[in-house]
Amino acid sequence: MSGRIPEIMKAAILHAPLDLRYETVPVPAFSDGEILIRVRAALTCGTDQKAYLRGHPKIRIPGALGHEFSGEVAAAGRAVQNVRVGDRVACVHTAPCGECFFCGKRQPNLCETLTDRMAYGAYAEYIRIPEHVHRQNCLPLPPGLTHEAAALTEPLACCVYGMKQVNVREGETVLILGDGPVALMMVALARLRGAHSVAVAGRHKARLDVAAAAGAQRVFGEQSAASEILDFFRPRGPDVVLECVGNPDTWRLALSLVRPGGRILLFGGCPPGVEVPIDAGKIHYGHLAIYGTFHFTPVEVREALNLLESGSIPVYPLITARVPLSDIPRYFSADAPKDYLKVAFIP
Ligand SMILES: [Zn+2]
Ligand SMILES: [Zn+2]
């Protein structure tokens, strides 16, 4: 079954690092088990920015960028039963295989084929979704939820999964390092879990204002000293630190600020090969628990969509601009506006 699908479309194609072109390409072909989604909104994300700057081992070049999106089913292969043409859907770009070592260990976020068979290329009018992805992770859009909001499902699922690892509990004190979209979603999630004091340390005044509006009781700007942060969490330091920057200095800062017996979530990824010297005694005698986190499972995709539907995540402060897809090269160029959080591209 299929609606009327054109043969060509507009898309933002990465030809080489720093060479992103808005151009006309063929609409992706799809097999009997696959579907084609008409993209209605696609968001900027650090992963796409990194791929633009230096390429990415899992992202095909030349190929379309973009992986945070929402839209409607434009066409479905003959064997598809779970969705129908015309359905408004929230969809993420990956899903586990269910058969590999990690899927067998119930860690499908680490599935060995997760990034080999993904739906990449949401900066386009249409995106093809492989069968195992749409079967598991393509969900009907709740009425009233906009496509832009639904496009946050993927990054929010990552945050929900990370938050489960470090398990912030009612009454705990939480320090969030960073003021990007992830940090701001973490503010809302920590508050929803009943955290007692949530503080955010970042570098951008406008983003810290968003953090305060999202429920942070205190924000610390670039000029703030570590001692000021510790003073807010007196006498011992925060119970939990969420590192949402991905920088060796902030990883170490997280370790130096958390209280003895506390927990750290290292959400922000440092570039490959980076080593971070740490105070071994602080971890041993301080009985610290340090968590890494990667991606999410289909469970968190549903939880994220439910959270968005419930209105408990402040969507529009996170999506700071809404522009036509043709504007995309500008947002990836050197003269891109610097102060945005996420931009929604509308094909
Ligand atoms: Zn992303
Ligand atoms: Zn697997």
Short mmCIF file of C-alpha atoms and ligand atoms in Angstrom, two decimals:
data_model
loop_
_atom_site.label_atom_id
_atom_site.label_comp_id
_atom_site.label_asym_id
_atom_site.label_seq_id
_atom_site.Cartn_x
_atom_site.Cartn_y
_atom_site.Cartn_z
CA MET A 1 0.00 0.00 0.00
CA SER A 2 1.23 3.46 -0.65
CA GLY A 3 0.11 7.00 -0.99
CA ARG A 4 1.37 9.06 -3.88
CA ILE A 5 5.11 9.13 -3.41
CA PRO A 6 7.21 11.36 -5.64
CA GLU A 7 10.42 10.02 -7.13
CA ILE A 8 12.64 12.84 -5.91
CA MET A 9 12.86 14.87 -2.74
CA LYS A 10 14.92 17.52 -1.01
CA ALA A 11 17.45 16.43 1.60
CA ALA A 12 20.55 17.69 3.40
CA ILE A 13 23.33 15.41 2.20
CA LEU A 14 26.73 15.27 3.83
CA HIS A 15 29.28 14.74 1.05
CA ALA A 16 32.36 15.07 3.23
CA PRO A 17 33.11 16.64 6.59
CA LEU A 18 32.12 20.34 6.39
CA ASP A 19 30.36 19.77 3.04
CA LEU A 20 26.61 19.61 3.69
CA ARG A 21 24.38 20.38 0.71
CA TYR A 22 20.65 20.90 0.47
CA GLU A 23 19.85 19.14 -2.78
CA THR A 24 17.49 16.97 -4.79
CA VAL A 25 17.92 13.22 -4.38
CA PRO A 26 15.82 10.11 -5.11
CA VAL A 27 13.19 9.20 -2.52
CA PRO A 28 14.52 6.06 -0.75
CA ALA A 29 13.22 2.75 -2.11
CA PHE A 30 11.61 0.48 0.47
CA SER A 31 11.10 -3.27 0.65
CA ASP A 32 8.00 -5.28 1.57
CA GLY A 33 8.77 -5.09 5.28
CA GLU A 34 9.81 -1.44 5.38
CA ILE A 35 7.96 1.86 5.60
CA LEU A 36 8.57 5.36 4.37
CA ILE A 37 7.90 8.27 6.72
CA ARG A 38 7.13 11.76 5.49
CA VAL A 39 9.27 13.81 7.88
CA ARG A 40 7.36 16.71 9.49
CA ALA A 41 10.05 17.85 11.91
CA ALA A 42 13.70 16.94 12.47
CA LEU A 43 15.91 18.34 15.22
CA THR A 44 19.56 19.29 15.50
CA CYS A 45 21.67 17.07 17.71
CA GLY A 46 25.30 16.98 18.79
CA THR A 47 25.79 13.66 16.98
CA ASP A 48 24.87 15.20 13.65
CA GLN A 49 27.05 18.19 14.39
CA LYS A 50 30.00 15.92 15.15
CA ALA A 51 29.37 13.95 11.96
CA TYR A 52 29.36 17.22 10.04
CA LEU A 53 32.62 18.39 11.57
CA ARG A 54 34.70 15.22 11.39
CA GLY A 55 32.60 12.36 9.96
CA HIS A 56 31.27 9.45 11.98
CA PRO A 57 32.15 5.75 11.64
CA LYS A 58 28.47 4.74 11.54
CA ILE A 59 27.10 7.50 9.34
CA ARG A 60 27.31 6.95 5.60
CA ILE A 61 28.95 9.58 3.41
CA PRO A 62 27.52 10.72 1.11
CA GLY A 63 24.21 10.44 2.92
CA ALA A 64 21.52 12.46 4.64
CA LEU A 65 22.09 13.51 8.25
CA GLY A 66 19.44 13.70 10.97
CA HIS A 67 18.04 11.15 13.42
CA GLU A 68 15.61 12.99 15.73
CA PHE A 69 12.34 13.25 13.86
CA SER A 70 8.63 12.70 13.65
CA GLY A 71 6.21 12.49 10.76
CA GLU A 72 3.55 10.41 9.17
CA VAL A 73 3.60 7.08 7.37
CA ALA A 74 3.69 7.89 3.66
CA ALA A 75 4.00 4.35 2.33
CA ALA A 76 4.28 0.85 3.71
CA GLY A 77 5.55 -2.37 2.16
CA ARG A 78 3.08 -5.19 1.47
CA ALA A 79 4.11 -7.19 4.54
CA VAL A 80 3.63 -4.33 7.02
CA GLN A 81 0.80 -4.77 9.54
CA ASN A 82 1.65 -2.60 12.53
CA VAL A 83 1.20 0.85 10.96
CA ARG A 84 -0.91 2.28 8.17
CA VAL A 85 -0.41 4.96 5.59
CA GLY A 86 -1.45 8.28 7.09
CA ASP A 87 -0.61 7.38 10.72
CA ARG A 88 1.11 10.19 12.61
CA VAL A 89 4.07 8.55 14.31
CA ALA A 90 6.94 9.18 16.66
CA CYS A 91 9.87 7.04 15.60
CA VAL A 92 13.49 6.63 16.62
CA HIS A 93 16.31 5.58 14.34
CA THR A 94 17.40 2.31 15.97
CA ALA A 95 16.06 -0.86 17.52
CA PRO A 96 17.76 -3.97 18.93
CA CYS A 97 17.98 -7.27 17.04
CA GLY A 98 16.79 -9.45 19.94
CA GLU A 99 19.32 -12.17 19.10
CA CYS A 100 22.87 -11.04 19.84
CA PHE A 101 24.96 -11.45 23.00
CA PHE A 102 23.82 -8.16 24.55
CA CYS A 103 20.17 -8.62 23.65
CA GLY A 104 20.49 -12.04 25.36
CA LYS A 105 21.91 -10.30 28.44
CA ARG A 106 18.94 -7.94 28.51
CA GLN A 107 21.11 -5.00 27.56
CA PRO A 108 19.57 -4.27 24.18
CA ASN A 109 20.90 -0.70 24.33
CA LEU A 110 24.26 -2.32 23.51
CA CYS A 111 22.87 -4.52 20.71
CA GLU A 112 25.68 -5.46 18.34
CA THR A 113 23.77 -4.42 15.24
CA LEU A 114 22.11 -1.33 16.71
CA THR A 115 23.97 1.16 14.56
CA ASP A 116 24.52 -1.10 11.55
CA ARG A 117 20.88 -1.17 10.51
CA MET A 118 19.53 2.20 11.57
CA ALA A 119 17.22 4.71 9.96
CA TYR A 120 19.51 7.65 9.35
CA GLY A 121 18.70 10.67 7.21
CA ALA A 122 15.84 12.60 8.77
CA TYR A 123 17.00 15.91 7.27
CA ALA A 124 14.93 14.99 4.25
CA GLU A 125 11.35 14.93 3.08
CA TYR A 126 11.18 11.15 3.41
CA ILE A 127 13.05 8.57 5.47
CA ARG A 128 13.00 4.80 5.10
CA ILE A 129 12.49 2.81 8.32
CA PRO A 130 13.79 -0.80 8.46
CA GLU A 131 11.35 -3.46 9.58
CA HIS A 132 12.87 -4.24 12.99
CA VAL A 133 12.90 -0.50 13.81
CA HIS A 134 9.31 0.34 12.95
CA ARG A 135 8.01 -2.86 14.56
CA GLN A 136 9.58 -1.92 17.89
CA ASN A 137 10.03 1.81 17.93
CA CYS A 138 7.47 3.50 15.72
CA LEU A 139 4.59 4.62 17.94
CA PRO A 140 1.34 6.43 17.24
CA LEU A 141 1.60 10.11 18.03
CA PRO A 142 -0.74 11.02 20.88
CA PRO A 143 -3.35 13.54 19.74
CA GLY A 144 -2.30 17.04 20.64
CA LEU A 145 1.42 16.33 20.54
CA THR A 146 3.21 18.30 17.84
CA HIS A 147 5.73 16.71 15.50
CA GLU A 148 8.46 18.93 16.95
CA ALA A 149 7.73 17.72 20.47
CA ALA A 150 7.56 14.11 19.29
CA ALA A 151 10.95 14.51 17.65
CA LEU A 152 12.38 14.87 21.18
CA THR A 153 11.45 11.24 21.90
CA GLU A 154 14.91 9.96 20.95
CA PRO A 155 17.11 12.29 23.02
CA LEU A 156 14.66 12.12 25.92
CA ALA A 157 14.77 8.30 25.82
CA CYS A 158 18.57 8.53 26.24
CA CYS A 159 18.06 10.77 29.28
CA VAL A 160 15.38 8.53 30.79
CA TYR A 161 17.67 5.52 30.39
CA GLY A 162 20.65 7.34 31.96
CA MET A 163 18.46 8.57 34.80
CA LYS A 164 17.43 4.97 35.54
CA GLN A 165 21.08 3.93 35.82
CA VAL A 166 21.91 6.53 38.47
CA ASN A 167 18.41 6.28 39.97
CA VAL A 168 17.84 9.71 41.51
CA ARG A 169 15.45 9.27 44.44
CA GLU A 170 13.01 11.45 46.30
CA GLY A 171 14.66 14.00 48.56
CA GLU A 172 18.12 13.71 47.00
CA THR A 173 20.26 16.65 45.97
CA VAL A 174 21.40 16.76 42.35
CA LEU A 175 24.05 18.77 40.54
CA ILE A 176 23.88 18.86 36.75
CA LEU A 177 27.02 19.89 34.88
CA GLY A 178 26.23 21.39 31.48
CA ASP A 179 23.44 23.50 30.02
CA GLY A 180 22.69 21.82 26.71
CA PRO A 181 19.40 20.12 25.80
CA VAL A 182 20.32 16.93 27.68
CA ALA A 183 21.14 18.83 30.86
CA LEU A 184 17.84 20.70 30.67
CA MET A 185 15.84 17.50 30.15
CA MET A 186 17.70 16.02 33.12
CA VAL A 187 16.52 18.94 35.28
CA ALA A 188 12.91 18.05 34.51
CA LEU A 189 13.52 14.31 35.06
CA ALA A 190 15.27 14.89 38.39
CA ARG A 191 12.40 17.07 39.57
CA LEU A 192 9.86 14.45 38.46
CA ARG A 193 11.71 11.90 40.57
CA GLY A 194 11.30 14.16 43.58
CA ALA A 195 14.85 15.50 43.87
CA HIS A 196 14.96 18.05 46.65
CA SER A 197 17.56 20.48 45.35
CA VAL A 198 18.62 20.60 41.72
CA ALA A 199 21.39 22.94 40.59
CA VAL A 200 22.85 23.43 37.12
CA ALA A 201 26.34 24.68 36.29
CA GLY A 202 26.80 25.95 32.74
CA ARG A 203 28.21 28.70 30.59
CA HIS A 204 25.27 30.27 28.75
CA LYS A 205 23.05 32.77 30.52
CA ALA A 206 20.02 32.12 28.27
CA ARG A 207 20.23 28.36 28.76
CA LEU A 208 20.65 28.69 32.50
CA ASP A 209 17.46 30.77 32.50
CA VAL A 210 15.73 27.84 30.79
CA ALA A 211 17.18 25.51 33.44
CA ALA A 212 15.71 27.70 36.17
CA ALA A 213 12.34 27.74 34.41
CA ALA A 214 12.51 23.93 34.12
CA GLY A 215 12.82 23.63 37.88
CA ALA A 216 16.48 24.13 38.85
CA GLN A 217 16.55 25.92 42.22
CA ARG A 218 19.97 27.34 41.54
CA VAL A 219 22.14 27.95 38.50
CA PHE A 220 25.88 28.61 38.39
CA GLY A 221 27.47 30.50 35.52
CA GLU A 222 30.98 30.43 34.13
CA GLN A 223 32.31 32.73 36.86
CA SER A 224 31.09 30.56 39.71
CA ALA A 225 33.77 28.81 41.75
CA ALA A 226 33.51 25.17 42.79
CA SER A 227 33.36 26.39 46.39
CA GLU A 228 30.12 28.26 45.63
CA ILE A 229 28.60 25.08 44.27
CA LEU A 230 29.71 23.13 47.32
CA ASP A 231 28.31 25.84 49.55
CA PHE A 232 24.88 25.34 47.97
CA PHE A 233 25.15 21.60 48.67
CA ARG A 234 26.59 22.04 52.17
CA PRO A 235 27.78 20.40 54.25
CA ARG A 236 29.03 17.49 52.10
CA GLY A 237 28.25 18.03 48.41
CA PRO A 238 25.47 16.73 46.17
CA ASP A 239 24.16 13.17 46.47
CA VAL A 240 24.23 12.80 42.70
CA VAL A 241 26.16 14.55 39.92
CA LEU A 242 25.02 14.25 36.30
CA GLU A 243 27.80 15.10 33.86
CA CYS A 244 26.17 16.25 30.63
CA VAL A 245 29.11 17.91 28.88
CA GLY A 246 31.50 15.19 27.72
CA ASN A 247 34.79 16.79 28.64
CA PRO A 248 37.63 15.33 30.77
CA ASP A 249 37.64 18.45 32.98
CA THR A 250 33.94 18.16 33.78
CA TRP A 251 34.27 14.41 34.38
CA ARG A 252 36.90 15.24 36.99
CA LEU A 253 34.83 18.09 38.36
CA ALA A 254 31.95 15.65 38.88
CA LEU A 255 34.26 13.42 40.91
CA SER A 256 35.57 16.28 42.98
CA LEU A 257 32.14 17.69 43.84
CA VAL A 258 30.03 14.62 44.64
CA ARG A 259 29.69 13.79 48.32
CA PRO A 260 31.31 10.64 49.78
CA GLY A 261 28.92 7.76 49.18
CA GLY A 262 27.38 9.62 46.24
CA ARG A 263 26.72 8.65 42.65
CA ILE A 264 27.85 10.05 39.31
CA LEU A 265 26.34 9.61 35.88
CA LEU A 266 28.81 10.25 33.10
CA PHE A 267 26.32 11.01 30.34
CA GLY A 268 28.50 13.22 28.17
CA GLY A 269 30.87 11.24 25.97
CA CYS A 270 34.48 12.35 25.58
CA PRO A 271 36.14 11.90 22.15
CA PRO A 272 37.47 8.38 21.47
CA GLY A 273 40.81 7.63 23.09
CA VAL A 274 40.55 10.32 25.77
CA GLU A 275 41.85 9.23 29.16
CA VAL A 276 40.74 10.93 32.35
CA PRO A 277 43.04 10.80 35.39
CA ILE A 278 40.99 10.30 38.52
CA ASP A 279 41.65 10.27 42.25
CA ALA A 280 41.53 6.56 43.04
CA GLY A 281 41.30 7.20 46.77
CA LYS A 282 38.26 9.37 46.30
CA ILE A 283 36.46 6.50 44.59
CA HIS A 284 37.64 3.80 47.00
CA TYR A 285 37.40 5.52 50.38
CA GLY A 286 34.59 7.74 49.20
CA HIS A 287 32.58 4.70 48.13
CA LEU A 288 31.52 6.37 44.89
CA ALA A 289 29.34 4.74 42.30
CA ILE A 290 30.10 5.86 38.74
CA TYR A 291 27.79 5.00 35.89
CA GLY A 292 28.29 5.16 32.17
CA THR A 293 25.23 5.09 29.97
CA PHE A 294 24.60 4.52 26.31
CA HIS A 295 21.47 4.94 24.25
CA PHE A 296 18.16 3.39 25.41
CA THR A 297 15.87 0.39 24.93
CA PRO A 298 12.35 0.24 23.47
CA VAL A 299 11.01 0.63 27.03
CA GLU A 300 12.45 4.14 27.33
CA VAL A 301 11.11 5.12 23.92
CA ARG A 302 7.58 4.55 25.26
CA GLU A 303 8.35 6.27 28.55
CA ALA A 304 9.79 9.28 26.75
CA LEU A 305 6.75 9.63 24.52
CA ASN A 306 4.47 9.36 27.56
CA LEU A 307 6.44 12.07 29.33
CA LEU A 308 6.14 14.34 26.31
CA GLU A 309 2.42 13.67 26.12
CA SER A 310 1.99 14.44 29.81
CA GLY A 311 3.55 17.88 29.32
CA SER A 312 6.15 17.35 32.05
CA ILE A 313 9.07 18.13 29.76
CA PRO A 314 9.39 21.77 28.72
CA VAL A 315 9.49 21.30 24.95
CA TYR A 316 9.47 24.78 23.52
CA PRO A 317 12.24 26.26 25.62
CA LEU A 318 14.36 23.39 24.23
CA ILE A 319 13.38 23.96 20.62
CA THR A 320 14.54 27.51 20.19
CA ALA A 321 13.95 27.89 16.45
CA ARG A 322 11.73 26.41 13.77
CA VAL A 323 13.07 26.90 10.24
CA PRO A 324 12.57 25.42 6.77
CA LEU A 325 14.79 22.45 5.89
CA SER A 326 16.41 24.58 3.17
CA ASP A 327 18.03 26.66 5.96
CA ILE A 328 20.01 23.68 7.13
CA PRO A 329 23.43 24.45 5.64
CA ARG A 330 23.44 27.74 7.55
CA TYR A 331 22.82 25.99 10.88
CA PHE A 332 25.78 23.71 10.27
CA SER A 333 28.13 26.44 9.00
CA ALA A 334 30.64 28.53 10.88
CA ASP A 335 28.22 31.47 11.04
CA ALA A 336 25.37 29.47 12.60
CA PRO A 337 23.57 31.28 15.42
CA LYS A 338 25.45 30.26 18.56
CA ASP A 339 22.78 30.53 21.20
CA TYR A 340 20.24 27.93 20.12
CA LEU A 341 19.45 24.75 22.02
CA LYS A 342 17.68 22.68 19.38
CA VAL A 343 16.45 23.79 15.99
CA ALA A 344 13.48 22.11 14.32
CA PHE A 345 13.88 21.76 10.55
CA ILE A 346 10.57 21.57 8.76
CA PRO A 347 10.78 19.90 5.33
ZN ZN B 1 20.45 12.77 19.06
ZN ZN B 2 21.04 -7.44 19.51
#
